[in-house]
């Protein structure tokens, strides 16, 4: 696909995606699986309408929209950073075991008496960090880091192992099973602003660190010699990028559960629009991530109404064709 940024520029792309994000957020507030019609929801947005409509919009749909916004930003940014770090277009937190490592750590915390309101965020970030380090260690093994397909297979194996261990642990603690079951497939439903407030400090820290690393990471993408020649330290860059990915994925997993394929699809679309430069694709991922998460969440309420599909299931249905498209391409470039 042609590099559209050469004709329109990054600001125009950000403006277009920002407007699309606003439209998706409005749709999330207006449409749902309940009996409140879009017209009633629109009236509630302006302070009119019934008490029930105002409650649904303000207390149910608005919080999950805000959570979807934050989770989408975190997963989209984490996917762009991880793919650049691994130089692999298939490097995605959900596919490579990072999200599964975060979920496994949360399960362990629940078994030892923690609750979703206390240590979950920090434990999820530690689990994501461990999963990220395992994946990158595997990527450096001879024959794996140079083969995107084998890297995904190694990540899928790690994810399956961690998910199996998570299921095994939940068999021995019914309380933990009841507490974790509602988000193990990924969802932004039922979340409140207090949970969102717990992860905001980590996300702000990740944003500050990203501002510091984006230029050195772009230099590293050109090769270690180029990065060193420009005065950067590749080892420090990689370590800082791993920490940022752990903060982002751990925060998103703690509040919404493991949601896969967002970190794969969003950077893929961003590169198609803005080119491979991380300094462009990363910022374009910030609106594209919430567009995918909030859009998928809105569809999940409508497809099986009055029930709802799990968000993680719908993102998987969206992401699987993109994965096949990348794998079946004639050329699978290393980033």
mmCIF file of C-alpha atoms in Angstrom, residues 36-171:
data_model
loop_
_atom_site.group_PDB
_atom_site.id
_atom_site.type_symbol
_atom_site.label_atom_id
_atom_site.label_comp_id
_atom_site.label_asym_id
_atom_site.label_seq_id
_atom_site.Cartn_x
_atom_site.Cartn_y
_atom_site.Cartn_z
ATOM 1 C CA UNK A 36 -32.445 2.012 25.804
ATOM 2 C CA UNK A 37 -32.723 3.244 22.215
ATOM 3 C CA UNK A 38 -30.118 5.482 20.565
ATOM 4 C CA UNK A 39 -32.606 8.381 20.648
ATOM 5 C CA UNK A 40 -33.128 7.950 24.394
ATOM 6 C CA UNK A 41 -29.378 7.700 24.953
ATOM 7 C CA UNK A 42 -28.784 10.859 22.919
ATOM 8 C CA UNK A 43 -31.348 12.714 25.005
ATOM 9 C CA UNK A 44 -29.635 11.467 28.163
ATOM 10 C CA UNK A 45 -26.326 12.900 26.952
ATOM 11 C CA UNK A 46 -27.939 16.348 27.046
ATOM 12 C CA UNK A 47 -29.413 15.803 30.514
ATOM 13 C CA UNK A 48 -32.911 14.949 29.317
ATOM 14 C CA UNK A 49 -34.677 11.616 28.947
ATOM 15 C CA UNK A 50 -35.661 9.112 31.602
ATOM 16 C CA UNK A 51 -33.761 8.311 34.774
ATOM 17 C CA UNK A 52 -33.066 4.839 33.436
ATOM 18 C CA UNK A 53 -31.534 6.201 30.238
ATOM 19 C CA UNK A 54 -29.332 8.655 32.150
ATOM 20 C CA UNK A 55 -28.193 5.870 34.465
ATOM 21 C CA UNK A 56 -27.317 3.534 31.593
ATOM 22 C CA UNK A 57 -25.371 6.181 29.708
ATOM 23 C CA UNK A 58 -23.587 7.786 32.678
ATOM 24 C CA UNK A 59 -22.981 4.766 34.900
ATOM 25 C CA UNK A 60 -22.637 1.880 32.444
ATOM 26 C CA UNK A 61 -21.693 3.000 28.942
ATOM 27 C CA UNK A 62 -19.533 6.042 29.719
ATOM 28 C CA UNK A 63 -17.131 4.209 32.086
ATOM 29 C CA UNK A 64 -16.650 1.286 29.712
ATOM 30 C CA UNK A 65 -16.039 3.732 26.869
ATOM 31 C CA UNK A 66 -13.344 5.518 28.877
ATOM 32 C CA UNK A 67 -11.793 2.183 29.873
ATOM 33 C CA UNK A 68 -11.838 1.094 26.237
ATOM 34 C CA UNK A 69 -10.132 4.355 25.297
ATOM 35 C CA UNK A 70 -7.299 3.832 27.776
ATOM 36 C CA UNK A 71 -6.925 0.103 27.091
ATOM 37 C CA UNK A 72 -6.822 0.720 23.343
ATOM 38 C CA UNK A 73 -4.092 3.335 23.716
ATOM 39 C CA UNK A 74 -2.061 1.000 25.931
ATOM 40 C CA UNK A 75 -2.341 -2.073 23.699
ATOM 41 C CA UNK A 76 -1.839 -0.176 20.440
ATOM 42 C CA UNK A 77 1.272 1.543 21.749
ATOM 43 C CA UNK A 78 2.622 -1.661 23.277
ATOM 44 C CA UNK A 79 2.173 -3.518 19.990
ATOM 45 C CA UNK A 80 4.054 -0.852 18.025
ATOM 46 C CA UNK A 81 6.924 -0.820 20.521
ATOM 47 C CA UNK A 82 7.169 -4.607 20.707
ATOM 48 C CA UNK A 83 7.176 -5.082 16.943
ATOM 49 C CA UNK A 84 9.895 -2.473 16.559
ATOM 50 C CA UNK A 85 11.893 -3.947 19.430
ATOM 51 C CA UNK A 86 11.692 -7.493 18.053
ATOM 52 C CA UNK A 87 11.927 -6.276 14.420
ATOM 53 C CA UNK A 88 9.049 -8.604 13.702
ATOM 54 C CA UNK A 89 5.573 -7.679 12.344
ATOM 55 C CA UNK A 90 4.060 -10.640 14.219
ATOM 56 C CA UNK A 91 5.335 -9.598 17.649
ATOM 57 C CA UNK A 92 2.130 -8.938 19.568
ATOM 58 C CA UNK A 93 1.647 -9.102 23.362
ATOM 59 C CA UNK A 94 -1.342 -11.438 23.120
ATOM 60 C CA UNK A 95 0.309 -13.792 20.632
ATOM 61 C CA UNK A 96 3.699 -13.932 22.342
ATOM 62 C CA UNK A 97 2.631 -14.669 25.894
ATOM 63 C CA UNK A 98 3.019 -11.223 27.453
ATOM 64 C CA UNK A 99 -0.708 -10.878 28.196
ATOM 65 C CA UNK A 100 -0.859 -14.486 29.378
ATOM 66 C CA UNK A 101 2.051 -13.831 31.737
ATOM 67 C CA UNK A 102 0.177 -10.853 33.137
ATOM 68 C CA UNK A 103 -2.981 -12.912 33.632
ATOM 69 C CA UNK A 104 -1.041 -15.715 35.300
ATOM 70 C CA UNK A 105 0.526 -13.253 37.731
ATOM 71 C CA UNK A 106 -2.920 -11.848 38.588
ATOM 72 C CA UNK A 107 -4.181 -15.369 39.263
ATOM 73 C CA UNK A 108 -1.288 -16.034 41.628
ATOM 74 C CA UNK A 109 -2.002 -12.769 43.434
ATOM 75 C CA UNK A 110 -5.664 -13.705 43.885
ATOM 76 C CA UNK A 111 -4.722 -17.101 45.237
ATOM 77 C CA UNK A 112 -2.534 -15.450 47.861
ATOM 78 C CA UNK A 113 -5.322 -13.160 49.038
ATOM 79 C CA UNK A 114 -5.059 -10.081 46.826
ATOM 80 C CA UNK A 115 -8.131 -8.480 45.302
ATOM 81 C CA UNK A 116 -8.786 -6.599 42.102
ATOM 82 C CA UNK A 117 -8.768 -3.352 44.086
ATOM 83 C CA UNK A 118 -5.318 -3.741 45.675
ATOM 84 C CA UNK A 119 -2.291 -5.414 44.110
ATOM 85 C CA UNK A 120 -3.722 -6.488 40.776
ATOM 86 C CA UNK A 121 -2.274 -3.679 38.650
ATOM 87 C CA UNK A 122 1.279 -3.959 39.942
ATOM 88 C CA UNK A 123 1.269 -7.745 39.879
ATOM 89 C CA UNK A 124 -0.094 -7.735 36.334
ATOM 90 C CA UNK A 125 2.733 -5.431 35.267
ATOM 91 C CA UNK A 126 5.344 -7.719 36.836
ATOM 92 C CA UNK A 127 3.798 -10.685 35.043
ATOM 93 C CA UNK A 128 3.855 -8.786 31.752
ATOM 94 C CA UNK A 129 7.500 -7.887 32.328
ATOM 95 C CA UNK A 130 8.389 -11.531 32.948
ATOM 96 C CA UNK A 131 6.485 -12.627 29.847
ATOM 97 C CA UNK A 132 8.124 -9.933 27.734
ATOM 98 C CA UNK A 133 11.607 -10.938 28.892
ATOM 99 C CA UNK A 134 10.886 -14.600 28.136
ATOM 100 C CA UNK A 135 9.681 -13.756 24.642
ATOM 101 C CA UNK A 136 12.647 -11.545 23.815
ATOM 102 C CA UNK A 137 15.016 -14.179 25.184
ATOM 103 C CA UNK A 138 13.424 -16.706 22.867
ATOM 104 C CA UNK A 139 13.718 -14.250 19.971
ATOM 105 C CA UNK A 140 17.474 -14.094 20.446
ATOM 106 C CA UNK A 141 17.853 -17.869 20.119
ATOM 107 C CA UNK A 142 19.423 -18.913 16.860
ATOM 108 C CA UNK A 143 16.844 -19.711 14.215
ATOM 109 C CA UNK A 144 13.914 -18.229 16.137
ATOM 110 C CA UNK A 145 14.518 -14.498 16.088
ATOM 111 C CA UNK A 146 15.135 -14.684 12.327
ATOM 112 C CA UNK A 147 11.933 -16.619 11.656
ATOM 113 C CA UNK A 148 8.708 -14.749 12.485
ATOM 114 C CA UNK A 149 6.577 -17.888 12.210
ATOM 115 C CA UNK A 150 8.716 -19.855 14.652
ATOM 116 C CA UNK A 151 8.708 -16.906 17.028
ATOM 117 C CA UNK A 152 4.901 -16.840 17.022
ATOM 118 C CA UNK A 153 4.838 -20.602 17.601
ATOM 119 C CA UNK A 154 7.191 -20.185 20.554
ATOM 120 C CA UNK A 155 4.982 -17.399 21.918
ATOM 121 C CA UNK A 156 1.837 -19.472 21.403
ATOM 122 C CA UNK A 157 3.465 -22.332 23.297
ATOM 123 C CA UNK A 158 4.307 -20.000 26.177
ATOM 124 C CA UNK A 159 0.764 -18.591 26.167
ATOM 125 C CA UNK A 160 -0.784 -22.066 26.171
ATOM 126 C CA UNK A 161 1.428 -23.151 29.046
ATOM 127 C CA UNK A 162 0.586 -20.093 31.136
ATOM 128 C CA UNK A 163 -3.135 -20.370 30.384
ATOM 129 C CA UNK A 164 -3.078 -24.054 31.346
ATOM 130 C CA UNK A 165 -1.328 -23.227 34.614
ATOM 131 C CA UNK A 166 -3.852 -20.453 35.250
ATOM 132 C CA UNK A 167 -6.757 -22.852 34.743
ATOM 133 C CA UNK A 168 -5.101 -25.413 37.004
ATOM 134 C CA UNK A 169 -4.623 -22.897 39.801
ATOM 135 C CA UNK A 170 -8.225 -21.715 39.568
ATOM 136 C CA UNK A 171 -9.442 -25.272 40.152
#
